[in-house]
mmCIF file of C-alpha atoms in Angstrom:
data_model
loop_
_atom_site.group_PDB
_atom_site.id
_atom_site.type_symbol
_atom_site.label_atom_id
_atom_site.label_comp_id
_atom_site.label_asym_id
_atom_site.label_seq_id
_atom_site.Cartn_x
_atom_site.Cartn_y
_atom_site.Cartn_z
ATOM 1 C CA GLU A 1 0.000 0.000 0.000
ATOM 2 C CA ASP A 2 1.339 3.432 -0.956
ATOM 3 C CA LYS A 3 2.333 5.607 1.959
ATOM 4 C CA VAL A 4 3.103 9.326 2.199
ATOM 5 C CA VAL A 5 4.349 10.890 5.442
ATOM 6 C CA GLN A 6 4.707 14.605 6.039
ATOM 7 C CA SER A 7 6.542 16.404 8.788
ATOM 8 C CA PRO A 8 6.181 18.398 10.836
ATOM 9 C CA LEU A 9 2.435 18.138 11.358
ATOM 10 C CA SER A 10 2.292 21.763 12.351
ATOM 11 C CA LEU A 11 4.632 24.702 12.385
ATOM 12 C CA VAL A 12 4.355 28.240 13.744
ATOM 13 C CA VAL A 13 6.773 30.886 12.512
ATOM 14 C CA HIS A 14 7.011 34.647 12.270
ATOM 15 C CA GLU A 15 6.898 36.689 9.118
ATOM 16 C CA GLY A 16 10.229 36.719 7.356
ATOM 17 C CA ASP A 17 11.282 33.292 8.555
ATOM 18 C CA THR A 18 12.243 30.509 6.161
ATOM 19 C CA VAL A 19 10.517 27.150 6.524
ATOM 20 C CA THR A 20 11.205 23.676 5.198
ATOM 21 C CA LEU A 21 8.415 21.140 4.921
ATOM 22 C CA ASN A 22 9.192 17.469 4.460
ATOM 23 C CA CYS A 23 7.510 14.666 2.586
ATOM 24 C CA SER A 24 8.683 11.060 2.467
ATOM 25 C CA TYR A 25 7.025 8.283 0.531
ATOM 26 C CA GLU A 26 6.907 4.561 -0.006
ATOM 27 C CA VAL A 27 5.164 3.677 -3.224
ATOM 28 C CA THR A 28 5.310 1.019 -5.858
ATOM 29 C CA ASN A 29 6.345 2.293 -9.254
ATOM 30 C CA PHE A 30 6.669 5.986 -8.421
ATOM 31 C CA ARG A 31 5.687 8.439 -11.151
ATOM 32 C CA SER A 32 5.439 11.901 -9.627
ATOM 33 C CA LEU A 33 5.128 13.901 -6.420
ATOM 34 C CA LEU A 34 2.854 16.895 -6.137
ATOM 35 C CA TRP A 35 2.615 19.726 -3.621
ATOM 36 C CA TYR A 36 -0.607 21.582 -2.869
ATOM 37 C CA LYS A 37 -1.591 24.537 -0.690
ATOM 38 C CA GLN A 38 -4.967 24.290 1.045
ATOM 39 C CA GLU A 39 -6.288 27.457 2.621
ATOM 40 C CA LYS A 40 -10.012 26.814 2.975
ATOM 41 C CA LYS A 41 -11.430 23.896 1.066
ATOM 42 C CA ALA A 42 -9.793 23.492 -2.316
ATOM 43 C CA PRO A 43 -6.154 22.386 -2.615
ATOM 44 C CA THR A 44 -4.283 24.667 -4.987
ATOM 45 C CA PHE A 45 -1.618 23.073 -7.163
ATOM 46 C CA LEU A 46 1.931 24.252 -6.470
ATOM 47 C CA PHE A 47 4.474 21.886 -8.021
ATOM 48 C CA MET A 48 4.837 18.559 -9.716
ATOM 49 C CA LEU A 49 8.189 16.805 -9.363
ATOM 50 C CA THR A 50 9.300 13.841 -11.384
ATOM 51 C CA SER A 51 13.090 13.938 -11.522
ATOM 52 C CA SER A 52 15.644 13.941 -8.747
ATOM 53 C CA GLY A 53 17.719 17.002 -8.091
ATOM 54 C CA ILE A 54 15.827 19.414 -10.306
ATOM 55 C CA GLU A 55 14.474 22.303 -8.286
ATOM 56 C CA LYS A 56 11.091 23.718 -9.106
ATOM 57 C CA LYS A 57 10.678 27.354 -8.129
ATOM 58 C CA SER A 58 7.828 29.815 -8.008
ATOM 59 C CA GLY A 59 8.499 33.105 -6.293
ATOM 60 C CA ARG A 60 9.400 32.429 -2.669
ATOM 61 C CA LEU A 61 8.465 28.752 -2.929
ATOM 62 C CA SER A 62 10.769 26.032 -4.150
ATOM 63 C CA SER A 63 10.785 22.275 -4.050
ATOM 64 C CA ILE A 64 13.120 19.434 -4.839
ATOM 65 C CA LEU A 65 12.820 15.675 -5.061
ATOM 66 C CA ASP A 66 15.267 12.944 -4.029
ATOM 67 C CA LYS A 67 14.170 9.690 -5.651
ATOM 68 C CA LYS A 68 17.006 7.728 -4.104
ATOM 69 C CA GLU A 69 16.110 8.672 -0.543
ATOM 70 C CA LEU A 70 12.384 8.857 -1.364
ATOM 71 C CA PHE A 71 11.612 12.324 -0.103
ATOM 72 C CA SER A 72 10.857 15.844 -1.145
ATOM 73 C CA ILE A 73 11.114 19.202 0.577
ATOM 74 C CA LEU A 74 9.139 22.375 0.089
ATOM 75 C CA ASN A 75 10.917 25.587 1.050
ATOM 76 C CA ILE A 76 9.239 28.908 1.659
ATOM 77 C CA THR A 77 11.509 31.899 2.147
ATOM 78 C CA ALA A 78 10.587 35.262 3.652
ATOM 79 C CA THR A 79 7.261 33.888 4.843
ATOM 80 C CA GLN A 80 4.173 36.093 4.909
ATOM 81 C CA THR A 81 0.900 35.752 6.795
ATOM 82 C CA GLY A 82 -0.712 34.793 3.504
ATOM 83 C CA ASP A 83 1.405 31.655 3.462
ATOM 84 C CA SER A 84 -0.593 30.321 6.407
ATOM 85 C CA ALA A 85 -2.263 27.169 5.132
ATOM 86 C CA ILE A 86 -2.100 23.413 5.111
ATOM 87 C CA TYR A 87 0.532 22.141 2.698
ATOM 88 C CA LEU A 88 -0.242 18.750 1.217
ATOM 89 C CA CYS A 89 2.107 16.329 -0.456
ATOM 90 C CA ALA A 90 0.718 13.669 -2.797
ATOM 91 C CA VAL A 91 2.205 10.883 -4.879
ATOM 92 C CA SER A 92 1.142 9.324 -8.133
ATOM 93 C CA SER A 93 2.224 5.756 -8.775
ATOM 94 C CA GLY A 94 1.916 3.059 -11.393
ATOM 95 C CA SER A 95 -0.615 3.431 -14.122
ATOM 96 C CA ALA A 96 -3.198 4.816 -11.740
ATOM 97 C CA ARG A 97 -3.924 8.491 -12.037
ATOM 98 C CA GLN A 98 -5.339 9.034 -8.574
ATOM 99 C CA LEU A 99 -3.179 10.526 -5.840
ATOM 100 C CA THR A 100 -2.181 9.287 -2.404
ATOM 101 C CA PHE A 101 -1.977 12.174 0.051
ATOM 102 C CA GLY A 102 0.035 12.743 3.168
ATOM 103 C CA SER A 103 -1.553 14.128 6.304
ATOM 104 C CA GLY A 104 -0.407 17.649 5.565
ATOM 105 C CA THR A 105 1.600 20.290 7.429
ATOM 106 C CA GLN A 106 -0.353 23.113 9.049
ATOM 107 C CA LEU A 107 1.772 26.253 8.678
ATOM 108 C CA THR A 108 0.900 29.351 10.686
ATOM 109 C CA VAL A 109 2.792 32.553 9.978
ATOM 110 C CA LEU A 110 2.449 35.198 12.680
ATOM 111 C CA PRO A 111 2.835 38.900 11.918
ATOM 112 C CA SER B 1 -5.531 24.537 -15.849
ATOM 113 C CA ALA B 2 -9.177 23.496 -15.934
ATOM 114 C CA VAL B 3 -11.794 25.601 -14.186
ATOM 115 C CA ILE B 4 -13.875 23.417 -11.905
ATOM 116 C CA SER B 5 -17.059 24.350 -10.097
ATOM 117 C CA GLN B 6 -18.967 22.445 -7.464
ATOM 118 C CA LYS B 7 -22.463 22.795 -6.141
ATOM 119 C CA PRO B 8 -23.504 23.201 -3.407
ATOM 120 C CA SER B 9 -20.645 24.994 -1.710
ATOM 121 C CA ARG B 10 -21.922 23.855 1.662
ATOM 122 C CA ASP B 11 -24.947 22.217 3.175
ATOM 123 C CA ILE B 12 -26.301 21.103 6.498
ATOM 124 C CA CYS B 13 -28.351 17.931 6.267
ATOM 125 C CA GLN B 14 -30.260 15.695 8.618
ATOM 126 C CA ARG B 15 -29.178 12.146 9.200
ATOM 127 C CA GLY B 16 -30.879 9.592 6.997
ATOM 128 C CA THR B 17 -31.208 11.946 4.041
ATOM 129 C CA SER B 18 -29.147 12.079 0.847
ATOM 130 C CA LEU B 19 -27.244 14.888 -0.856
ATOM 131 C CA THR B 20 -26.078 15.065 -4.454
ATOM 132 C CA ILE B 21 -22.960 17.107 -5.191
ATOM 133 C CA GLN B 22 -22.334 18.350 -8.709
ATOM 134 C CA CYS B 23 -18.974 18.914 -10.358
ATOM 135 C CA GLN B 24 -18.670 20.840 -13.631
ATOM 136 C CA VAL B 25 -15.478 21.335 -15.648
ATOM 137 C CA ASP B 26 -14.947 23.919 -18.367
ATOM 138 C CA SER B 27 -13.231 21.450 -20.683
ATOM 139 C CA GLN B 28 -13.584 17.795 -21.578
ATOM 140 C CA VAL B 29 -11.646 15.459 -19.308
ATOM 141 C CA THR B 30 -11.296 11.713 -19.368
ATOM 142 C CA MET B 31 -11.161 11.027 -15.682
ATOM 143 C CA MET B 32 -12.714 12.730 -12.711
ATOM 144 C CA PHE B 33 -11.971 11.893 -9.108
ATOM 145 C CA TRP B 34 -13.960 12.269 -5.916
ATOM 146 C CA TYR B 35 -12.153 12.770 -2.613
ATOM 147 C CA ARG B 36 -13.314 13.127 0.953
ATOM 148 C CA GLN B 37 -11.564 15.130 3.666
ATOM 149 C CA GLN B 38 -12.875 14.461 7.138
ATOM 150 C CA PRO B 39 -12.261 17.103 9.818
ATOM 151 C CA GLY B 40 -8.571 17.379 10.624
ATOM 152 C CA GLN B 41 -7.683 14.659 8.130
ATOM 153 C CA SER B 42 -6.062 14.540 4.741
ATOM 154 C CA LEU B 43 -7.720 13.700 1.461
ATOM 155 C CA THR B 44 -8.962 10.180 0.808
ATOM 156 C CA LEU B 45 -9.987 9.016 -2.634
ATOM 157 C CA ILE B 46 -13.577 7.774 -2.825
ATOM 158 C CA ALA B 47 -13.776 6.757 -6.473
ATOM 159 C CA THR B 48 -12.620 7.424 -10.002
ATOM 160 C CA ALA B 49 -15.268 8.259 -12.603
ATOM 161 C CA ASN B 50 -14.784 7.610 -16.305
ATOM 162 C CA GLN B 51 -17.389 8.714 -18.789
ATOM 163 C CA GLY B 52 -19.409 5.813 -20.107
ATOM 164 C CA SER B 53 -18.394 3.265 -17.497
ATOM 165 C CA GLU B 54 -19.080 2.428 -13.888
ATOM 166 C CA ALA B 55 -17.066 4.315 -11.311
ATOM 167 C CA THR B 56 -14.194 2.501 -9.630
ATOM 168 C CA TYR B 57 -14.416 2.647 -5.848
ATOM 169 C CA GLU B 58 -11.570 2.529 -3.364
ATOM 170 C CA SER B 59 -11.484 0.137 -0.469
ATOM 171 C CA GLY B 60 -13.968 1.168 2.189
ATOM 172 C CA PHE B 61 -16.305 2.972 -0.201
ATOM 173 C CA VAL B 62 -19.312 1.332 -1.846
ATOM 174 C CA ILE B 63 -21.637 2.302 -4.637
ATOM 175 C CA ASP B 64 -24.767 2.035 -2.518
ATOM 176 C CA LYS B 65 -23.454 4.677 -0.149
ATOM 177 C CA PHE B 66 -21.718 6.916 -2.710
ATOM 178 C CA PRO B 67 -23.364 6.482 -6.116
ATOM 179 C CA ILE B 68 -21.609 8.419 -8.855
ATOM 180 C CA SER B 69 -22.798 9.488 -12.268
ATOM 181 C CA ARG B 70 -20.654 10.599 -15.189
ATOM 182 C CA PRO B 71 -23.020 11.391 -18.054
ATOM 183 C CA ASN B 72 -20.507 13.300 -20.191
ATOM 184 C CA LEU B 73 -16.913 14.497 -20.322
ATOM 185 C CA THR B 74 -17.509 17.720 -18.375
ATOM 186 C CA PHE B 75 -19.848 16.714 -15.553
ATOM 187 C CA SER B 76 -20.146 14.294 -12.651
ATOM 188 C CA THR B 77 -22.238 13.902 -9.535
ATOM 189 C CA LEU B 78 -21.548 12.227 -6.209
ATOM 190 C CA THR B 79 -24.440 11.320 -3.934
ATOM 191 C CA VAL B 80 -23.915 10.771 -0.235
ATOM 192 C CA SER B 81 -26.749 8.457 0.747
ATOM 193 C CA ASN B 82 -28.434 7.756 4.068
ATOM 194 C CA MET B 83 -26.153 10.230 5.776
ATOM 195 C CA SER B 84 -24.841 9.974 9.303
ATOM 196 C CA PRO B 85 -22.749 12.482 11.281
ATOM 197 C CA GLU B 86 -19.632 10.514 10.275
ATOM 198 C CA ASP B 87 -20.236 11.702 6.698
ATOM 199 C CA SER B 88 -19.556 15.287 7.733
ATOM 200 C CA SER B 89 -16.609 16.179 5.535
ATOM 201 C CA ILE B 90 -15.381 18.286 2.689
ATOM 202 C CA TYR B 91 -16.061 16.549 -0.616
ATOM 203 C CA LEU B 92 -13.792 17.477 -3.497
ATOM 204 C CA CYS B 93 -13.820 16.619 -7.148
ATOM 205 C CA SER B 94 -10.656 16.784 -9.198
ATOM 206 C CA VAL B 95 -9.563 16.316 -12.777
ATOM 207 C CA ASP B 96 -6.361 15.622 -14.618
ATOM 208 C CA GLY B 97 -4.622 18.586 -16.116
ATOM 209 C CA VAL B 98 -1.422 18.582 -18.083
ATOM 210 C CA ASP B 99 0.079 15.220 -18.988
ATOM 211 C CA THR B 100 3.770 15.705 -18.305
ATOM 212 C CA GLY B 101 4.682 12.268 -19.580
ATOM 213 C CA PHE B 102 5.433 11.238 -16.011
ATOM 214 C CA GLY B 103 1.948 11.735 -14.705
ATOM 215 C CA TYR B 104 -0.815 14.281 -14.639
ATOM 216 C CA GLU B 105 -1.046 17.505 -12.761
ATOM 217 C CA GLN B 106 -4.352 17.263 -10.942
ATOM 218 C CA TYR B 107 -6.625 20.181 -10.165
ATOM 219 C CA PHE B 108 -9.344 20.430 -7.568
ATOM 220 C CA GLY B 109 -12.750 22.004 -7.440
ATOM 221 C CA PRO B 110 -13.662 24.434 -4.641
ATOM 222 C CA GLY B 111 -15.183 21.681 -2.503
ATOM 223 C CA THR B 112 -18.481 21.039 -0.752
ATOM 224 C CA ARG B 113 -18.554 21.292 3.026
ATOM 225 C CA LEU B 114 -21.176 18.888 4.339
ATOM 226 C CA THR B 115 -22.402 18.864 7.919
ATOM 227 C CA VAL B 116 -24.759 16.108 9.014
ATOM 228 C CA THR B 117 -26.798 16.675 12.158
#
């Protein structure tokens, strides 16, 4: 059974701090890893990672995948209160197109 | 990315009743997915809906409880039947976006927050 584990479960920081969120996985026939931001109900797509060592970047957010060690990190620099959200990691495996999600990291950024 | 809408946005229902949630996409998609997110939990896949065939349900979810329709390539419904308080959740539909060759980016609708009293 595919498994995705995120850490920490929750994190409280102050504006301007840099945070690193972790995602490890155990899946059969890995295809891709996806990061989402969930503020209210709908998860918003952030990144899709398929190859090791290639950083994906969007503004203050960046992410990288290590397929040998089976993990990914999501970095947020110069955090803002608007970054407060649950960050979800999900994995796609095999020929299936559905995603297996981790439990999420609740990030709170204080002013 | 596809634009996805869901109706209703939220509802409060009495136990024993049923609610049908609609998901509309602005472009034709092959597969649509229905997820559930119980309070404080992550997303769990309920079923995958292909147009023209029966939905495929994940372990722990059955058609009698969560019947799904997929009449065309832009629309699907999920019904939560004979509801109990344990069905109180956010229900999300999602669709495949770009095929990167290594998998699909997947996009989510705005969700339906269901409370069962």
